[in-house]
Each structure stands twice: as structure tokens, then as C-alpha cells.
Amino acid sequence: MSEELLPQPDTGEIQLVKVLHALGDPVRIQLLGIYADGEEHSCDPRVLGLERLHKSTVSHHMRVLREAGITSTRAAGRNRYVRLRRADLDARFPGLLDSLLGSLASGGTGEDVPPAA
Amino acid sequence: MSEELLPQPDTGEIQLVKVLHALGDPVRIQLLGIYADGEEHSCDPRVLGLERLHKSTVSHHMRVLREAGITSTRAAGRNRYVRLRRADLDARFPGLLDSLLGSLASGGTGEDVPPAA
DNA sequence: CCAACGGTTTGACGCTCGTCAAACAATAGA
DNA sequence: TCTATTGTTTGACGAGCGTCAAACCGTTGG
């Protein structure tokens, strides 16, 4: 059995400008919202609600997020489990993640917001 | 005499993903640090400490920041005065700007940090 | 009126990005 | 041992970005 972490930057090496660049994309900011629960998630576009995108495209976004230091990916068997690096990000940039997730919830993404009706 | 504001998005129209995209660039995140004092600033690259960049390049970055809703530009005579839209950003995304500026100060940009010596 | 100033706009260049498709790799299950 | 599953990698394509240079525009000051 294999059980290893895919390469990712050390906490101290995470750069703000790269984090912002990584999140300055509609798909990846949406992924951040999905990962906000702190749980592990599969990479399958169907599971993530990203059926509109090819699996290789999703894989690409995963890599960008991981290399920016935002997510951590664990490989187990033929599955990969992606999780938010909440503690590391909080240590590196205190308060940033919380305000980002808060802003996301306040609807700053231009997504379709169904009326409260 | 002319004295008008260049076009910019209304506070409610500011989109998080566009803000992050705008700030996910080394030059523009540096500009954010300059504007952090809340004062008005000229566009002259020499005044901004951006001598390495052509004035048209700086002008381009100004436009990106303004159209993302991050800055406000006032035209007076042949000068333009750029200022951070702190109140608008705080209203739209509470806490985001503060944590961004804090993260910037914590050195997450990969900039050269002179030793404390 | 005319020249200098502060910025913007346009066009060009190379590079990066987001996306898909196809091939590939590794594991799990029958 | 096949075959299906899960995801990565590579290559291609069009679009967008960051930069510079040159032309342009409105304003200021002789």
C-alpha cells in the first residue's frame, strides 16, 4: 500500500502573491469553498460538482492549489485526497483564510445566488 | 478645471475573484503596500519607486486595480491621484483588506528582506 | 502660441494560462 | 490475468497577460 503526500511548499515558503494568483480564478476559488469544511475530498469532477470540466483540467487546478501551498494532497491507492492546509495558512498569514472564506460566503464571486424565496 | 473620478465598479459590484486576480501579481501587490497608508499617490513610476517599469506599464496596472474595485482614481488637471478604497472594501469584504495588508507586512511576497542588522 | 509635463492608448512581442483530448500509469476488483 | 477505476501527463489550441515603445491627449506654464 502506498500512502504519501504529494510535493508541496513548506509553510514558511508559502508566498502571498502566489496564493492570491492561485485563488484569482473562478474554478479555484470555488474549490476553496468546497474545501472550507476542512475534510478530505476526492478529485473526481462529478463528486466535486464540476461535471462541466474535463478531469485533466481539474487535475491541473489541483496542482496549482497544492503548489501555491493552499491544499495538501494525500495519495492512497488510486485515489487522491485533497485537504485545505488551514493550520499552515493560519500560521503563515493569520486571519487571511478566515476573511477569504467569509468573503466567499458573502457572495463576492459573481456566482448565481438563488433568491431567498 | 476638471475634477472627476475615473470609472470604477460600485461597492456592491466588487467581485472577490477579480480582487484576488488583480492582487496576484508582484507589481500590483507591491502597489497595494504603497497605497496602504490611505493617502493619495501620483502615477509617476519614479515617485512610486517603480523606475524599472515603463510609465505605460504602470498605467496599465493602475487600471487593473481600479477596475477590480481596489483603488479609486481622481483626475485633477494633468495629474491623477490614486487612493485605496478602504471603506468600500471593508464594507464589501470585512476583514479582508486588513489581513491582506498584515500578510504583506509579514513578508509573504518573496521580496528581498534586508537583514535586521 | 508653443513647448513641456503627466498619463493614457494602441500595437506589438513573448509568455503564461485554462481547456480539452488522448495517452499513460498505478491500483483495485472480478 | 484481464478489465475497470482514478487520476496524471503531455501536447495542442486560443485567449489573456505583462512589458515596452511610440503616438496621442489634455493641461500647464512660458
GROMACS .gro file of C-alpha atoms (C1' of nucleotides) in nm:
model
  294
    1MET     CA    1   0.000   0.000   0.000
    2SER     CA    2   0.120   0.350  -0.075
    3GLU     CA    3   0.039   0.641   0.148
    4GLU     CA    4   0.232   0.954   0.075
    5LEU     CA    5   0.197   1.328   0.046
    6LEU     CA    6   0.244   1.490  -0.290
    7PRO     CA    7   0.515   1.760  -0.303
    8GLN     CA    8   0.411   2.093  -0.155
    9PRO     CA    9   0.590   2.403  -0.027
   10ASP     CA   10   0.690   2.428   0.337
   11THR     CA   11   0.473   2.657   0.545
   12GLY     CA   12   0.739   2.925   0.563
   13GLU     CA   13   0.784   2.921   0.187
   14ILE     CA   14   0.423   3.000   0.103
   15GLN     CA   15   0.410   3.331  -0.082
   16LEU     CA   16   0.116   3.564  -0.061
   17VAL     CA   17   0.131   3.666  -0.425
   18LYS     CA   18   0.119   3.305  -0.536
   19VAL     CA   19  -0.173   3.231  -0.306
   20LEU     CA   20  -0.366   3.526  -0.449
   21HIS     CA   21  -0.278   3.431  -0.802
   22ALA     CA   22  -0.395   3.076  -0.742
   23LEU     CA   23  -0.726   3.196  -0.598
   24GLY     CA   24  -0.781   3.456  -0.868
   25ASP     CA   25  -0.957   3.203  -1.086
   26PRO     CA   26  -1.329   3.117  -1.080
   27VAL     CA   27  -1.277   2.742  -1.061
   28ARG     CA   28  -1.012   2.750  -0.792
   29ILE     CA   29  -1.197   2.995  -0.568
   30GLN     CA   30  -1.494   2.762  -0.598
   31LEU     CA   31  -1.273   2.473  -0.493
   32LEU     CA   32  -1.165   2.673  -0.190
   33GLY     CA   33  -1.528   2.696  -0.090
   34ILE     CA   34  -1.562   2.321  -0.123
   35TYR     CA   35  -1.253   2.260   0.086
   36ALA     CA   36  -1.367   2.505   0.351
   37ASP     CA   37  -1.516   2.223   0.556
   38GLY     CA   38  -1.168   2.101   0.639
   39GLU     CA   39  -1.246   1.750   0.521
   40GLU     CA   40  -1.069   1.543   0.260
   41HIS     CA   41  -1.214   1.545  -0.088
   42SER     CA   42  -1.174   1.330  -0.395
   43CYS     CA   43  -1.059   1.474  -0.727
   44ASP     CA   44  -1.344   1.336  -0.930
   45PRO     CA   45  -1.515   1.623  -1.116
   46ARG     CA   46  -1.854   1.457  -1.066
   47VAL     CA   47  -1.808   1.434  -0.691
   48LEU     CA   48  -1.697   1.798  -0.679
   49GLY     CA   49  -1.989   1.924  -0.885
   50LEU     CA   50  -1.756   2.019  -1.168
   51GLU     CA   51  -1.902   1.796  -1.439
   52ARG     CA   52  -1.857   2.078  -1.687
   53LEU     CA   53  -1.478   2.038  -1.667
   54HIS     CA   54  -1.257   1.765  -1.802
   55LYS     CA   55  -1.085   1.556  -1.536
   56SER     CA   56  -0.744   1.670  -1.661
   57THR     CA   57  -0.849   2.030  -1.615
   58VAL     CA   58  -0.950   1.962  -1.256
   59SER     CA   59  -0.622   1.783  -1.201
   60HIS     CA   60  -0.441   2.091  -1.328
   61HIS     CA   61  -0.625   2.319  -1.083
   62MET     CA   62  -0.543   2.079  -0.800
   63ARG     CA   63  -0.179   2.109  -0.880
   64VAL     CA   64  -0.188   2.488  -0.886
   65LEU     CA   65  -0.356   2.497  -0.545
   66ARG     CA   66  -0.110   2.248  -0.400
   67GLU     CA   67   0.198   2.421  -0.538
   68ALA     CA   68   0.074   2.753  -0.401
   69GLY     CA   69   0.057   2.593  -0.058
   70ILE     CA   70  -0.319   2.615  -0.024
   71THR     CA   71  -0.403   2.247  -0.027
   72SER     CA   72  -0.238   1.920   0.068
   73THR     CA   73  -0.284   1.605  -0.136
   74ARG     CA   74  -0.253   1.257   0.006
   75ALA     CA   75  -0.219   0.964  -0.232
   76ALA     CA   76  -0.380   0.640  -0.118
   77GLY     CA   77  -0.417   0.363  -0.367
   78ARG     CA   78  -0.561   0.504  -0.685
   79ASN     CA   79  -0.735   0.784  -0.503
   80ARG     CA   80  -0.605   1.126  -0.405
   81TYR     CA   81  -0.744   1.308  -0.106
   82VAL     CA   82  -0.718   1.683  -0.107
   83ARG     CA   83  -0.749   1.893   0.204
   84LEU     CA   84  -0.715   2.261   0.294
   85ARG     CA   85  -0.390   2.349   0.475
   86ARG     CA   86  -0.578   2.555   0.727
   87ALA     CA   87  -0.329   2.542   1.014
   88ASP     CA   88  -0.034   2.618   0.788
   89LEU     CA   89  -0.210   2.910   0.623
   90ASP     CA   90  -0.323   3.047   0.958
   91ALA     CA   91   0.033   3.028   1.084
   92ARG     CA   92   0.176   3.198   0.777
   93PHE     CA   93  -0.096   3.458   0.718
   94PRO     CA   94  -0.307   3.499   1.030
   95GLY     CA   95  -0.668   3.584   0.957
   96LEU     CA   96  -0.633   3.570   0.582
   97LEU     CA   97  -0.808   3.240   0.525
   98ASP     CA   98  -1.096   3.328   0.754
   99SER     CA   99  -1.160   3.656   0.579
  100LEU     CA  100  -1.135   3.488   0.240
  101LEU     CA  101  -1.390   3.224   0.335
  102GLY     CA  102  -1.609   3.491   0.487
  103SER     CA  103  -1.590   3.699   0.170
  104LEU     CA  104  -1.669   3.394  -0.034
  105ALA     CA  105  -1.982   3.332   0.171
  106SER     CA  106  -2.084   3.696   0.128
  107GLY     CA  107  -2.108   3.629  -0.240
  108GLY     CA  108  -1.825   3.816  -0.399
  109THR     CA  109  -1.764   3.567  -0.672
  110GLY     CA  110  -2.031   3.663  -0.918
  111GLU     CA  111  -2.191   3.322  -0.884
  112ASP     CA  112  -2.562   3.269  -0.924
  113VAL     CA  113  -2.729   3.347  -0.596
  114PRO     CA  114  -3.078   3.199  -0.580
  115PRO     CA  115  -3.332   3.441  -0.431
  116ALA     CA  116  -3.422   3.381  -0.069
  117ALA     CA  117  -3.776   3.296  -0.176
  118MET     CA  118  -1.071   7.297  -1.402
  119SER     CA  119  -1.161   6.932  -1.421
  120GLU     CA  120  -1.211   6.724  -1.114
  121GLU     CA  121  -1.367   6.387  -1.170
  122LEU     CA  122  -1.345   6.026  -1.071
  123LEU     CA  123  -1.242   5.771  -1.329
  124PRO     CA  124  -1.491   5.487  -1.387
  125GLN     CA  125  -1.492   5.221  -1.118
  126PRO     CA  126  -1.730   4.948  -1.002
  127ASP     CA  127  -1.988   5.022  -0.736
  128THR     CA  128  -1.908   4.880  -0.396
  129GLY     CA  129  -2.169   4.609  -0.428
  130GLU     CA  130  -2.036   4.503  -0.764
  131ILE     CA  131  -1.683   4.431  -0.646
  132GLN     CA  132  -1.609   4.063  -0.702
  133LEU     CA  133  -1.374   3.867  -0.482
  134VAL     CA  134  -1.225   3.665  -0.763
  135LYS     CA  135  -1.139   3.980  -0.955
  136VAL     CA  136  -0.980   4.136  -0.649
  137LEU     CA  137  -0.765   3.829  -0.595
  138HIS     CA  138  -0.673   3.811  -0.961
  139ALA     CA  139  -0.573   4.177  -0.957
  140LEU     CA  140  -0.355   4.127  -0.649
  141GLY     CA  141  -0.200   3.805  -0.776
  142ASP     CA  142   0.074   3.998  -0.949
  143PRO     CA  143   0.406   4.110  -0.797
  144VAL     CA  144   0.378   4.470  -0.913
  145ARG     CA  145   0.018   4.518  -0.807
  146ILE     CA  146   0.060   4.363  -0.464
  147GLN     CA  147   0.353   4.599  -0.419
  148LEU     CA  148   0.129   4.890  -0.517
  149LEU     CA  149  -0.120   4.777  -0.254
  150GLY     CA  150   0.155   4.811   0.003
  151ILE     CA  151   0.223   5.163  -0.118
  152TYR     CA  152  -0.143   5.257  -0.102
  153ALA     CA  153  -0.179   5.107   0.244
  154ASP     CA  154  -0.124   5.448   0.403
  155GLY     CA  155  -0.462   5.561   0.277
  156GLU     CA  156  -0.316   5.869   0.113
  157GLU     CA  157  -0.338   5.978  -0.247
  158HIS     CA  158  -0.049   5.889  -0.473
  159SER     CA  159   0.071   6.004  -0.809
  160CYS     CA  160   0.112   5.763  -1.102
  161ASP     CA  161   0.468   5.861  -1.180
  162PRO     CA  162   0.687   5.547  -1.172
  163ARG     CA  163   0.973   5.747  -1.021
  164VAL     CA  164   0.761   5.872  -0.736
  165LEU     CA  165   0.634   5.520  -0.670
  166GLY     CA  166   0.979   5.363  -0.670
  167LEU     CA  167   0.898   5.174  -0.988
  168GLU     CA  168   1.167   5.319  -1.212
  169ARG     CA  169   1.224   4.976  -1.360
  170LEU     CA  170   0.882   4.991  -1.527
  171HIS     CA  171   0.767   5.197  -1.822
  172LYS     CA  172   0.504   5.456  -1.741
  173SER     CA  173   0.256   5.285  -1.970
  174THR     CA  174   0.304   4.962  -1.777
  175VAL     CA  175   0.230   5.137  -1.451
  176SER     CA  176  -0.073   5.296  -1.608
  177HIS     CA  177  -0.194   4.951  -1.709
  178HIS     CA  178  -0.161   4.819  -1.354
  179MET     CA  179  -0.348   5.122  -1.223
  180ARG     CA  180  -0.635   5.042  -1.449
  181VAL     CA  181  -0.650   4.680  -1.340
  182LEU     CA  182  -0.659   4.782  -0.975
  183ARG     CA  183  -0.926   5.042  -1.037
  184GLU     CA  184  -1.147   4.815  -1.247
  185ALA     CA  185  -1.123   4.546  -0.979
  186GLY     CA  186  -1.256   4.800  -0.728
  187ILE     CA  187  -0.939   4.816  -0.521
  188THR     CA  188  -0.840   5.173  -0.591
  189SER     CA  189  -1.007   5.498  -0.680
  190THR     CA  190  -0.852   5.744  -0.922
  191ARG     CA  191  -0.923   6.115  -0.919
  192ALA     CA  192  -0.826   6.324  -1.218
  193ALA     CA  193  -0.717   6.679  -1.147
  194GLY     CA  194  -0.558   6.874  -1.425
  195ARG     CA  195  -0.295   6.661  -1.586
  196ASN     CA  196  -0.239   6.459  -1.271
  197ARG     CA  197  -0.418   6.152  -1.142
  198TYR     CA  198  -0.441   6.073  -0.774
  199VAL     CA  199  -0.486   5.713  -0.677
  200ARG     CA  200  -0.618   5.604  -0.340
  201LEU     CA  201  -0.713   5.277  -0.175
  202ARG     CA  202  -1.092   5.219  -0.146
  203ARG     CA  203  -1.054   5.109   0.212
  204ALA     CA  204  -1.404   5.184   0.334
  205ASP     CA  205  -1.567   5.025   0.032
  206LEU     CA  206  -1.356   4.713   0.057
  207ASP     CA  207  -1.419   4.685   0.430
  208ALA     CA  208  -1.792   4.713   0.366
  209ARG     CA  209  -1.789   4.454   0.092
  210PHE     CA  210  -1.539   4.208   0.239
  211PRO     CA  211  -1.498   4.274   0.613
  212GLY     CA  212  -1.152   4.199   0.740
  213LEU     CA  213  -1.008   4.101   0.405
  214LEU     CA  214  -0.803   4.413   0.343
  215ASP     CA  215  -0.661   4.416   0.694
  216SER     CA  216  -0.547   4.057   0.670
  217LEU     CA  217  -0.401   4.118   0.326
  218LEU     CA  218  -0.201   4.415   0.446
  219GLY     CA  219  -0.096   4.220   0.753
  220SER     CA  220   0.018   3.930   0.538
  221LEU     CA  221   0.205   4.169   0.314
  222ALA     CA  222   0.390   4.307   0.614
  223SER     CA  223   0.474   3.954   0.728
  224GLY     CA  224   0.672   3.915   0.412
  225GLY     CA  225   0.482   3.670   0.203
  226THR     CA  226   0.569   3.825  -0.127
  227GLY     CA  227   0.912   3.680  -0.185
  228GLU     CA  228   1.059   4.028  -0.184
  229ASP     CA  229   1.411   4.095  -0.066
  230VAL     CA  230   1.404   4.136   0.308
  231PRO     CA  231   1.715   4.316   0.430
  232PRO     CA  232   1.862   4.158   0.746
  233ALA     CA  233   1.778   4.332   1.072
  234ALA     CA  234   2.147   4.422   1.118
  235DC     C1'  235   0.102   8.006  -2.942
  236DC     C1'  236   0.402   7.665  -2.832
  237DA     C1'  237   0.676   7.350  -2.569
  238DA     C1'  238   0.696   7.061  -2.166
  239DC     C1'  239   0.455   6.761  -1.849
  240DG     C1'  240   0.168   6.362  -1.664
  241DG     C1'  241  -0.080   5.985  -1.818
  242DT     C1'  242  -0.342   5.707  -2.147
  243DT     C1'  243  -0.399   5.435  -2.558
  244DT     C1'  244  -0.259   5.140  -2.920
  245DG     C1'  245   0.010   4.791  -3.121
  246DA     C1'  246   0.342   4.452  -3.100
  247DC     C1'  247   0.613   4.081  -2.872
  248DG     C1'  248   0.678   3.662  -2.594
  249DC     C1'  249   0.500   3.415  -2.228
  250DT     C1'  250   0.152   3.213  -1.938
  251DC     C1'  251  -0.300   3.033  -1.864
  252DG     C1'  252  -0.734   2.746  -1.898
  253DT     C1'  253  -0.920   2.396  -2.150
  254DC     C1'  254  -0.970   1.960  -2.392
  255DA     C1'  255  -0.825   1.516  -2.582
  256DA     C1'  256  -0.551   1.132  -2.587
  257DA     C1'  257  -0.213   0.855  -2.397
  258DC     C1'  258  -0.028   0.686  -1.987
  259DA     C1'  259   0.032   0.488  -1.502
  260DA     C1'  260  -0.095   0.264  -1.093
  261DT     C1'  261  -0.424   0.032  -0.822
  262DA     C1'  262  -0.843  -0.242  -0.728
  263DG     C1'  263  -1.169  -0.586  -0.835
  264DA     C1'  264  -1.352  -0.984  -1.084
  265DT     C1'  265  -0.470  -1.214  -1.559
  266DC     C1'  266  -0.792  -0.905  -1.757
  267DT     C1'  267  -1.057  -0.502  -1.700
  268DA     C1'  268  -1.231  -0.102  -1.490
  269DT     C1'  269  -1.122   0.285  -1.197
  270DT     C1'  270  -0.883   0.713  -1.060
  271DG     C1'  271  -0.609   1.045  -1.164
  272DT     C1'  272  -0.166   1.242  -1.408
  273DT     C1'  273   0.095   1.387  -1.802
  274DT     C1'  274   0.169   1.557  -2.250
  275DG     C1'  275   0.054   1.816  -2.645
  276DA     C1'  276  -0.219   2.126  -2.872
  277DC     C1'  277  -0.511   2.541  -2.923
  278DG     C1'  278  -0.699   3.003  -2.840
  279DA     C1'  279  -0.716   3.365  -2.516
  280DG     C1'  280  -0.522   3.674  -2.198
  281DC     C1'  281  -0.132   3.896  -1.957
  282DG     C1'  282   0.292   4.194  -1.863
  283DT     C1'  283   0.601   4.466  -2.088
  284DC     C1'  284   0.784   4.821  -2.390
  285DA     C1'  285   0.776   5.180  -2.747
  286DA     C1'  286   0.555   5.522  -2.988
  287DA     C1'  287   0.181   5.804  -3.073
  288DC     C1'  288  -0.158   6.067  -2.866
  289DC     C1'  289  -0.432   6.390  -2.544
  290DG     C1'  290  -0.547   6.741  -2.211
  291DT     C1'  291  -0.320   7.071  -1.907
  292DT     C1'  292   0.018   7.385  -1.750
  293DG     C1'  293   0.345   7.746  -1.795
  294DG     C1'  294   0.631   8.046  -2.075
   0.00000   0.00000   0.00000
